[in-house]
Amino acid sequence: MPSLKCVVRGSINHDEYFFVDEITKPGETKSSKHHANRVGGKGANQAVAIARAGGKVEFYGTVGKDGDWIVEEMKGHGIDVAGILVSEEPTGRAIIQVSDDGENSIILFAGANHSEAHEKREKSSSESSWFPGASHLLLQNEISFQSTLASLERAKDEGLCTIFNPSPMLSQAAIPDFPWEKVDWLLINEGEGLALLQGLAKQSDLFDATGGMKVEMTDTEHPQPSKRASANEVIARLIQLHPTFGTMNVVYTLGSEGVVAFVPSLDVADRTVYVPAAKVEGGVKDTTGAGDCFAGYFIAGLMQRGEGGLRREDVVEILRVCNQAAGISVESPGTIESIPTRAMVEARMVKLG
């Protein structure tokens, strides 16, 4: 793999798990059968996935003075932690109840994740680059919105390839004015795609008074699975609503039905790529973190192919590997714990042929 490096500017949490027979009800006190402390946060999850996929990755995030053990764990996953700063705020926290039937209840506290210590440090630094040695920048939406905007702008100034996985999706008010032109690759799932479409449509004369779309869609010549057709329709409408989406690469994940990608640099007939989901062995145990696993493997796939243009077969192969990695991740419980190594993914793909 070429020596390209991705900076993940994102969230990192102390996830505290309490395993109970049933989720605690209001006014009820319950004893936990088991307790575990784990590293979490979408940024951290995706950084680990990049590392396990064989990519070079540095994490830019913020923990509190209580986060030393988290930094050490990230080091143990093969991640460059030079970009992790310590702030006065406590480390971001998630209190998670997990019941015997697999249900969960989660309370989130942003804590140090919303610190803008990175941006303050970079603005006061004499260094010309915010992201020295980096070729790619991956962002989610679990840090300060201003931090996301500042990182995205600086990354484009420095010539980095930018990847945005807005999970959770931006507020409806923020969607129309977001600098989408600075995003090279947009990774979204079905819910995020629909929320993005709605946010843009509300600011357009293509949105009618009843909430329906006035946009006329081109009929497909061949029948497609419903989710795949829906993804194609959402992408087409995004392009009609905002010209930037006609030049942006969009990866639209469909869970158990696979993934659709729109890659405008390909020939017109090849710009939409569909890859079905990978087979799951032994049933689905836990889908938590499957999207983060997919995202990390996707960035590693981009870096593996260097800085040249992508062919259709490159896109197909990257997505096949991503789907297989995500498929393996749902076969066991946990988030970071369930992300497979590259060797595991390759072995499974050889086995399935």
Short mmCIF file of C-alpha atoms in Angstrom, two decimals, residues 182-326:
data_model
loop_
_atom_site.label_atom_id
_atom_site.label_comp_id
_atom_site.label_asym_id
_atom_site.label_seq_id
_atom_site.Cartn_x
_atom_site.Cartn_y
_atom_site.Cartn_z
CA LYS A 182 -15.13 20.99 -0.34
CA VAL A 183 -16.20 17.35 0.10
CA ASP A 184 -14.63 14.84 -2.31
CA TRP A 185 -16.40 11.72 -1.00
CA LEU A 186 -19.70 11.69 0.86
CA LEU A 187 -20.55 8.50 2.79
CA ILE A 188 -24.22 8.24 3.81
CA ASN A 189 -26.80 5.61 4.67
CA GLU A 190 -30.50 5.58 3.78
CA GLY A 191 -31.68 7.71 6.68
CA GLU A 192 -28.92 10.25 6.18
CA GLY A 193 -29.60 10.43 2.44
CA LEU A 194 -33.28 11.19 2.98
CA ALA A 195 -32.51 13.78 5.67
CA LEU A 196 -30.01 15.48 3.36
CA LEU A 197 -32.52 15.51 0.52
CA GLN A 198 -35.18 17.02 2.75
CA GLY A 199 -32.82 19.70 4.06
CA LEU A 200 -31.89 20.80 0.54
CA ALA A 201 -35.42 20.54 -0.86
CA LYS A 202 -36.87 22.84 1.80
CA GLN A 203 -34.72 25.65 0.45
CA SER A 204 -35.71 25.00 -3.15
CA ASP A 205 -38.66 25.83 -5.35
CA LEU A 206 -38.66 22.11 -6.18
CA PHE A 207 -40.28 21.45 -2.81
CA ASP A 208 -44.07 21.87 -2.79
CA ALA A 209 -46.32 23.11 0.01
CA THR A 210 -47.35 19.61 1.07
CA GLY A 211 -43.78 18.44 1.50
CA GLY A 212 -43.68 16.56 -1.79
CA MET A 213 -41.00 16.85 -4.43
CA LYS A 214 -41.72 18.61 -7.71
CA VAL A 215 -38.67 17.01 -9.31
CA GLU A 216 -39.49 14.65 -12.17
CA MET A 217 -37.38 11.49 -12.05
CA THR A 218 -36.18 9.54 -15.08
CA ASP A 219 -37.72 6.07 -15.20
CA THR A 220 -35.29 3.18 -14.95
CA GLU A 221 -35.27 0.76 -17.88
CA HIS A 222 -34.76 -2.32 -15.75
CA PRO A 223 -36.36 -3.39 -12.48
CA GLN A 224 -34.13 -2.93 -9.43
CA PRO A 225 -34.36 -3.87 -5.76
CA SER A 226 -36.43 -1.22 -3.96
CA LYS A 227 -33.59 0.12 -1.81
CA ARG A 228 -31.25 0.34 -4.77
CA ALA A 229 -33.83 2.22 -6.82
CA SER A 230 -34.46 4.55 -3.87
CA ALA A 231 -30.74 5.29 -3.55
CA ASN A 232 -30.47 6.11 -7.26
CA GLU A 233 -33.48 8.39 -6.96
CA VAL A 234 -32.14 10.22 -3.91
CA ILE A 235 -28.76 10.80 -5.59
CA ALA A 236 -30.46 12.04 -8.78
CA ARG A 237 -32.62 14.46 -6.79
CA LEU A 238 -29.63 15.73 -4.81
CA ILE A 239 -27.92 16.56 -8.10
CA GLN A 240 -31.00 18.43 -9.31
CA LEU A 241 -31.25 20.38 -6.06
CA HIS A 242 -27.57 21.24 -5.66
CA PRO A 243 -25.15 21.24 -8.65
CA THR A 244 -22.21 20.31 -6.40
CA PHE A 245 -23.62 16.82 -5.99
CA GLY A 246 -23.15 16.27 -9.69
CA THR A 247 -19.38 16.46 -9.25
CA MET A 248 -19.13 14.86 -5.80
CA ASN A 249 -18.50 11.16 -5.21
CA VAL A 250 -21.37 9.69 -3.19
CA VAL A 251 -21.36 6.30 -1.46
CA TYR A 252 -24.86 5.30 -0.31
CA THR A 253 -24.98 2.25 1.95
CA LEU A 254 -28.10 0.06 2.02
CA GLY A 255 -27.40 -2.30 4.91
CA SER A 256 -28.33 -5.86 4.00
CA GLU A 257 -28.93 -4.87 0.37
CA GLY A 258 -25.42 -3.60 -0.33
CA VAL A 259 -24.20 -0.23 -1.54
CA VAL A 260 -24.65 2.21 -4.43
CA ALA A 261 -21.87 4.60 -5.45
CA PHE A 262 -22.04 7.59 -7.78
CA VAL A 263 -18.59 8.41 -9.21
CA PRO A 264 -18.82 11.30 -11.70
CA SER A 265 -15.22 10.94 -12.94
CA LEU A 266 -16.16 7.63 -14.61
CA ASP A 267 -17.71 7.37 -18.07
CA VAL A 268 -21.38 8.35 -18.10
CA ALA A 269 -22.59 4.76 -18.47
CA ASP A 270 -20.41 3.60 -15.56
CA ARG A 271 -20.96 6.37 -13.04
CA THR A 272 -23.45 4.48 -10.90
CA VAL A 273 -22.00 1.35 -9.30
CA TYR A 274 -24.00 -1.21 -7.33
CA VAL A 275 -22.39 -3.93 -5.19
CA PRO A 276 -24.56 -6.38 -3.21
CA ALA A 277 -23.97 -7.06 0.47
CA ALA A 278 -21.62 -9.84 1.53
CA LYS A 279 -22.93 -13.11 2.93
CA VAL A 280 -23.03 -13.31 6.72
CA GLU A 281 -22.04 -16.54 8.42
CA GLY A 282 -23.83 -17.62 11.60
CA GLY A 283 -26.42 -14.86 11.56
CA VAL A 284 -26.34 -11.20 12.55
CA LYS A 285 -25.30 -10.70 16.19
CA ASP A 286 -24.77 -6.93 16.40
CA THR A 287 -24.92 -4.27 13.67
CA THR A 288 -23.43 -1.56 15.91
CA GLY A 289 -20.38 -0.08 14.24
CA ALA A 290 -20.84 -1.82 10.88
CA GLY A 291 -21.04 1.57 9.16
CA ASP A 292 -17.83 2.71 10.86
CA CYS A 293 -16.12 -0.50 9.77
CA PHE A 294 -17.27 0.12 6.19
CA ALA A 295 -16.03 3.73 6.27
CA GLY A 296 -12.58 2.79 7.57
CA TYR A 297 -12.12 0.08 4.97
CA PHE A 298 -13.31 2.45 2.28
CA ILE A 299 -10.67 5.08 3.10
CA ALA A 300 -7.98 2.38 3.26
CA GLY A 301 -9.13 1.22 -0.18
CA LEU A 302 -8.78 4.72 -1.59
CA MET A 303 -5.29 5.07 -0.15
CA GLN A 304 -4.27 1.65 -1.43
CA ARG A 305 -4.90 2.82 -4.99
CA GLY A 306 -2.73 5.89 -4.65
CA GLU A 307 -3.51 9.37 -5.91
CA GLY A 308 -4.37 8.50 -9.51
CA GLY A 309 -7.84 8.24 -11.00
CA LEU A 310 -10.16 5.38 -10.13
CA ARG A 311 -11.48 2.94 -12.71
CA ARG A 312 -14.90 1.31 -12.37
CA GLU A 313 -13.27 -2.01 -11.45
CA ASP A 314 -11.34 -0.23 -8.66
CA VAL A 315 -14.57 1.13 -7.20
CA VAL A 316 -16.25 -2.27 -7.40
CA GLU A 317 -13.35 -4.00 -5.67
CA ILE A 318 -13.10 -1.39 -2.89
CA LEU A 319 -16.83 -1.73 -2.21
CA ARG A 320 -16.67 -5.54 -2.27
CA VAL A 321 -13.96 -5.47 0.40
CA CYS A 322 -15.89 -2.89 2.46
CA ASN A 323 -19.07 -4.96 2.32
CA GLN A 324 -17.19 -8.08 3.36
CA ALA A 325 -15.53 -6.32 6.29
CA ALA A 326 -18.86 -4.90 7.45
#
